[in-house]
Tab-separated table of C-alpha atoms in Angstrom:
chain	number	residue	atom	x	y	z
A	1	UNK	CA	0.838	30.626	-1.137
A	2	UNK	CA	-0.385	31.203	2.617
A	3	UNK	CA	2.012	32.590	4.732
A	4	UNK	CA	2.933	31.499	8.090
A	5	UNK	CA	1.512	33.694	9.685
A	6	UNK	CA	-2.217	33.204	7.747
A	7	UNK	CA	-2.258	29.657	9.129
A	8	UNK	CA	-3.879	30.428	12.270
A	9	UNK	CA	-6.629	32.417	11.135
A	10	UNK	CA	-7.443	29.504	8.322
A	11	UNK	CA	-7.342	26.868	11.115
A	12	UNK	CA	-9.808	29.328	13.189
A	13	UNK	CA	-12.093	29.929	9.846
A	14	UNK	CA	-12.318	26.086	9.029
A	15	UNK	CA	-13.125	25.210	13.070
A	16	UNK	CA	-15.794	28.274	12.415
A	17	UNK	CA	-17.256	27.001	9.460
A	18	UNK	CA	-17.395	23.215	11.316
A	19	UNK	CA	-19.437	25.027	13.941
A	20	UNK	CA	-21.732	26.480	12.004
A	21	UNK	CA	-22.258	23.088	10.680
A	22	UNK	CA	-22.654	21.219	14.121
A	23	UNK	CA	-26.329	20.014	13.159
A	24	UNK	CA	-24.966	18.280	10.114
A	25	UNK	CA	-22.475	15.980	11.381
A	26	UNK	CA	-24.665	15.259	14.456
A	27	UNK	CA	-27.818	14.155	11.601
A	28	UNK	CA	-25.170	12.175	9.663
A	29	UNK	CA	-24.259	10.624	12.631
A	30	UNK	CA	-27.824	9.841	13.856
A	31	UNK	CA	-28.216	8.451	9.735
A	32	UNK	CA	-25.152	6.206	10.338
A	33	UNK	CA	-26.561	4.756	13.731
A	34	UNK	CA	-29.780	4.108	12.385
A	35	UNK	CA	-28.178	2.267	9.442
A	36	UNK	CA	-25.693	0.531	11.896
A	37	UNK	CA	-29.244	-0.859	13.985
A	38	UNK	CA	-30.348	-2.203	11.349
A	39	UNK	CA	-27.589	-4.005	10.270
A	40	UNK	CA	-27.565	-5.582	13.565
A	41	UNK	CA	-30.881	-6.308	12.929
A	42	UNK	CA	-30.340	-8.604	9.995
A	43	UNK	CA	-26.296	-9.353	9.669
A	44	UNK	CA	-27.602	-11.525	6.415
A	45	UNK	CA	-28.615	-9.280	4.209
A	46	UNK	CA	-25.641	-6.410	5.675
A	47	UNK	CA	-23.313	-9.345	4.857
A	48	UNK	CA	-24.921	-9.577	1.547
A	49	UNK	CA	-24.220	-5.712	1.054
A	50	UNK	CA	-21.027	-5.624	2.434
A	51	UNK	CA	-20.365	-8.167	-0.405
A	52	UNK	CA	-22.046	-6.615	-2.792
A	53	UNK	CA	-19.809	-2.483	-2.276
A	54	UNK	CA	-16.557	-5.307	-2.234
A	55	UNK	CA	-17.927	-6.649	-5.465
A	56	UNK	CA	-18.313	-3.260	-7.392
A	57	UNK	CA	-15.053	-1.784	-6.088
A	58	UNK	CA	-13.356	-4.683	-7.608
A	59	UNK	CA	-15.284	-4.683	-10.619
A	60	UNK	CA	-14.769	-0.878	-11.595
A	61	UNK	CA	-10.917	-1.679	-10.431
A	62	UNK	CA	-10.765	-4.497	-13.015
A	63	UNK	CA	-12.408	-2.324	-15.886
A	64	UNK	CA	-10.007	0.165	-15.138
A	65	UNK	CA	-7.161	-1.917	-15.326
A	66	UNK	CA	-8.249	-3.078	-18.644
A	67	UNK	CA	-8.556	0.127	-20.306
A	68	UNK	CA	-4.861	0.615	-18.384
A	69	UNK	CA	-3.743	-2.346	-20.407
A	70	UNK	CA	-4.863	-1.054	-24.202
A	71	UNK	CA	-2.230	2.453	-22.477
A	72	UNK	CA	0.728	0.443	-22.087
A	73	UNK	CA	3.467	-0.003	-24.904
A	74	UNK	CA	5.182	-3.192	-24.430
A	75	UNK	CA	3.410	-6.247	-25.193
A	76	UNK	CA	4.503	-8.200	-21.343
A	77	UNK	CA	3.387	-5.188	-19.607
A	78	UNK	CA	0.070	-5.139	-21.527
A	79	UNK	CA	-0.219	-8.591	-20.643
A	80	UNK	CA	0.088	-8.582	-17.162
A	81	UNK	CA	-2.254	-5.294	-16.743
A	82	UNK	CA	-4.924	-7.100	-18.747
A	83	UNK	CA	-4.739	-10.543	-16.692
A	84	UNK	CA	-4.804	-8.341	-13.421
A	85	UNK	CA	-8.284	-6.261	-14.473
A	86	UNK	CA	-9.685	-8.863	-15.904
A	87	UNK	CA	-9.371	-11.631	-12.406
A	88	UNK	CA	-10.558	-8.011	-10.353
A	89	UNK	CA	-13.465	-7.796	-12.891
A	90	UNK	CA	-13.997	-11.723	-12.712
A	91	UNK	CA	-14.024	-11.701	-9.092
A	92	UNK	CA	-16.078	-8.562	-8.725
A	93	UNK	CA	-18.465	-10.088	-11.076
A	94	UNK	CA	-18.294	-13.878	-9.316
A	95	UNK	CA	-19.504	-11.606	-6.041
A	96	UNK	CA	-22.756	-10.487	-7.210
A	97	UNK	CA	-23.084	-13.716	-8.971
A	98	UNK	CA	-22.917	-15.725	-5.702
A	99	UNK	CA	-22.537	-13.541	-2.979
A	100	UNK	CA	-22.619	-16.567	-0.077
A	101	UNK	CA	-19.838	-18.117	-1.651
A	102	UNK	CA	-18.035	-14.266	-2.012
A	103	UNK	CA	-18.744	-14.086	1.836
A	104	UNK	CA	-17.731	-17.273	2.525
A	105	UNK	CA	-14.381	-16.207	0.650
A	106	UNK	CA	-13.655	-12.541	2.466
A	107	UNK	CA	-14.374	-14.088	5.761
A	108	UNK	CA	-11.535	-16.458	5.602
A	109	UNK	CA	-9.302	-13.819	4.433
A	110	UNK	CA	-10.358	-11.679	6.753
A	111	UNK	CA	-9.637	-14.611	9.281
A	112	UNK	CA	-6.200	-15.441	7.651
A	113	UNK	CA	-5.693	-11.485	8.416
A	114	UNK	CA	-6.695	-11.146	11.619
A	115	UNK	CA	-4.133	-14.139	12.595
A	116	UNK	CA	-1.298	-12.991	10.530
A	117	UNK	CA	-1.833	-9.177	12.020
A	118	UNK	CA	-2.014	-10.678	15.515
A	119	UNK	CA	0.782	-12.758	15.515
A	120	UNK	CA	2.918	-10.009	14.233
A	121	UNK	CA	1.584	-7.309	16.617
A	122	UNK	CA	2.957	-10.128	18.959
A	123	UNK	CA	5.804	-10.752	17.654
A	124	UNK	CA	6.842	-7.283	17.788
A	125	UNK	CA	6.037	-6.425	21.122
A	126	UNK	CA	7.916	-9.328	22.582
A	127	UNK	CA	10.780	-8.069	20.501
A	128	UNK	CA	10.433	-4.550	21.752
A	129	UNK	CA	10.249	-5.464	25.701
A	130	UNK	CA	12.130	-2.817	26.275
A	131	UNK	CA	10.307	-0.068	25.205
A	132	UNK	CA	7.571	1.359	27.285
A	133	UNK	CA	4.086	0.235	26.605
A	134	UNK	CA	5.406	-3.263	24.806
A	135	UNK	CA	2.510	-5.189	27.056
A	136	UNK	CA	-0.364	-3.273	25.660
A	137	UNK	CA	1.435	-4.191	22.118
A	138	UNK	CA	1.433	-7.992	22.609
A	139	UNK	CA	-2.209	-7.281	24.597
A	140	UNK	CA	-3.323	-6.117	21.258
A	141	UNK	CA	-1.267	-8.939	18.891
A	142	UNK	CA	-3.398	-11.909	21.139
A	143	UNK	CA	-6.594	-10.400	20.919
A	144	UNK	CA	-6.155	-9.796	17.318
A	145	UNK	CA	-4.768	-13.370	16.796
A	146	UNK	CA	-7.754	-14.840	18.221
A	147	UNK	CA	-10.292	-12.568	17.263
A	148	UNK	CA	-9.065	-14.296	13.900
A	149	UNK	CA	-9.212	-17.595	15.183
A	150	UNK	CA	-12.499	-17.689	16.616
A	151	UNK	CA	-13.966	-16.312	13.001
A	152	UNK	CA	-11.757	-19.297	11.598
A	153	UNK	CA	-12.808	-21.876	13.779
A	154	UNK	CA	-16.322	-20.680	12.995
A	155	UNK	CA	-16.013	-20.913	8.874
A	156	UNK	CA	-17.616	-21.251	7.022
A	157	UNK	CA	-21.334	-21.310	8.616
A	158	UNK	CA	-20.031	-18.141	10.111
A	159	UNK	CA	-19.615	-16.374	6.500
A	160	UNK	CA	-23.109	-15.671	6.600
A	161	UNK	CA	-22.988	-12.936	9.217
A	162	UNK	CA	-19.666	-11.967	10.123
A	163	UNK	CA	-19.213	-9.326	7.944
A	164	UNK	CA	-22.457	-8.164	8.515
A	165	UNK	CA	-21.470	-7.882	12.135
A	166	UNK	CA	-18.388	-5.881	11.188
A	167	UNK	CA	-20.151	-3.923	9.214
A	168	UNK	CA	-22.865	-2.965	11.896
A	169	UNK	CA	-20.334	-2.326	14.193
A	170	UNK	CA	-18.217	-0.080	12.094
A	171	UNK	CA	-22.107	2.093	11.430
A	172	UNK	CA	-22.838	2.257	14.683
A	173	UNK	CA	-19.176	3.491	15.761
A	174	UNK	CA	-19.190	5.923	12.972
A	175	UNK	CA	-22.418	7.328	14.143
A	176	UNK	CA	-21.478	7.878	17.831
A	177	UNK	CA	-18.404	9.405	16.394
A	178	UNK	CA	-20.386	11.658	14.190
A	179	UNK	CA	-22.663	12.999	17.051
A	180	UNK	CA	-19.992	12.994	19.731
A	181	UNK	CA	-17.834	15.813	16.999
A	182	UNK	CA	-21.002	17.806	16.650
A	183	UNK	CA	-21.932	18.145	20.116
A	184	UNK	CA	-18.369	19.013	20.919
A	185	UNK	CA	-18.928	21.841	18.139
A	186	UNK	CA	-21.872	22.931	18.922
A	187	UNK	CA	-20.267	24.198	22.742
């Protein structure tokens, strides 16, 4: 059990070790820029990946639900964890199948999210007027909202590269991030 006292000097060893290790996170971040460019560079085939990692996620999370099911005792709850893992493996499977219809899919949720996030961001911050900072709230809720609707309003010949774009965005964010922390360590 560390003591109170010992929590400083573990803090200072794990900032020490972190800045011994500057050159790492500023190569991974260099790696994830790279990566981020070239997703830029063709949002297609990014999309098509994106699709793809959302596709094996659900896939292993079906599977496991189904060996889940074969644990349970009673014969409802069996039935319900074998009907959920096998629609994730269905679906997981369905995306590497056809992966243009499994964009064209996620980007309207993604859409439907973005809308239903930014209304509520809205909707809260109008409720909270009150409170200091509400406007940056509801500033937040309408970009959100139409963020959301422009991708709807878009779908589906927008499926093709939206994720893609997301993706790339998220790489090259990720990156900066990544060499921005290990030039801060290295000083």
């Amino acid at each position: 059990m560390t003591l109170p006292s010992e929590a400083p000097n573990t803090l200072g060893n794990a900032i020490g070790e972190a800045r011994s290790k500057w050159g790492w996170f500023v190569a991974l971040g260099v790696l994830l820029l790279i990566f981020g460019v070239i997703a830029f560079g063709n949002l297609v085939i990014a999309t098509v990946a994106s699709v793809y990692v959302v596709g094996t996620l659900m896939l292993v999370a079906g599977i496991v639900e189904i060996a889940h099911a074969f644990g349970v005792k009673d014969w409802s709850g069996f039935f319900w964890w074998l009907l959920s893992g096998l629609l994730y493996a269905i679906a997981g499977f369905l995306a590497f199948y056809n992966p243009l219809l499994a964009s064209a899919v996620l980007t309207f949720l993604l859409a439907v999210s973005l809308v239903a996030s930014g209304l509520l961001r809205l909707w809260v911050g109008l409720k909270n007027r009150q409170a200091s900072g509400w406007g940056w709230i509801v500033a937040a809720g309408i970009v959100t909202a139409l963020a959301g609707l422009i991708i709807a309003l878009g779908w589906p010949i927008n499926s093709l590269w939206v994720l893609g774009l997301f993706l790339a965005i998220d790489l090259i964010f990720q990156g900066w991030t990544f060499i921005a922390f290990g030039l801060a360590l290295r000083r």
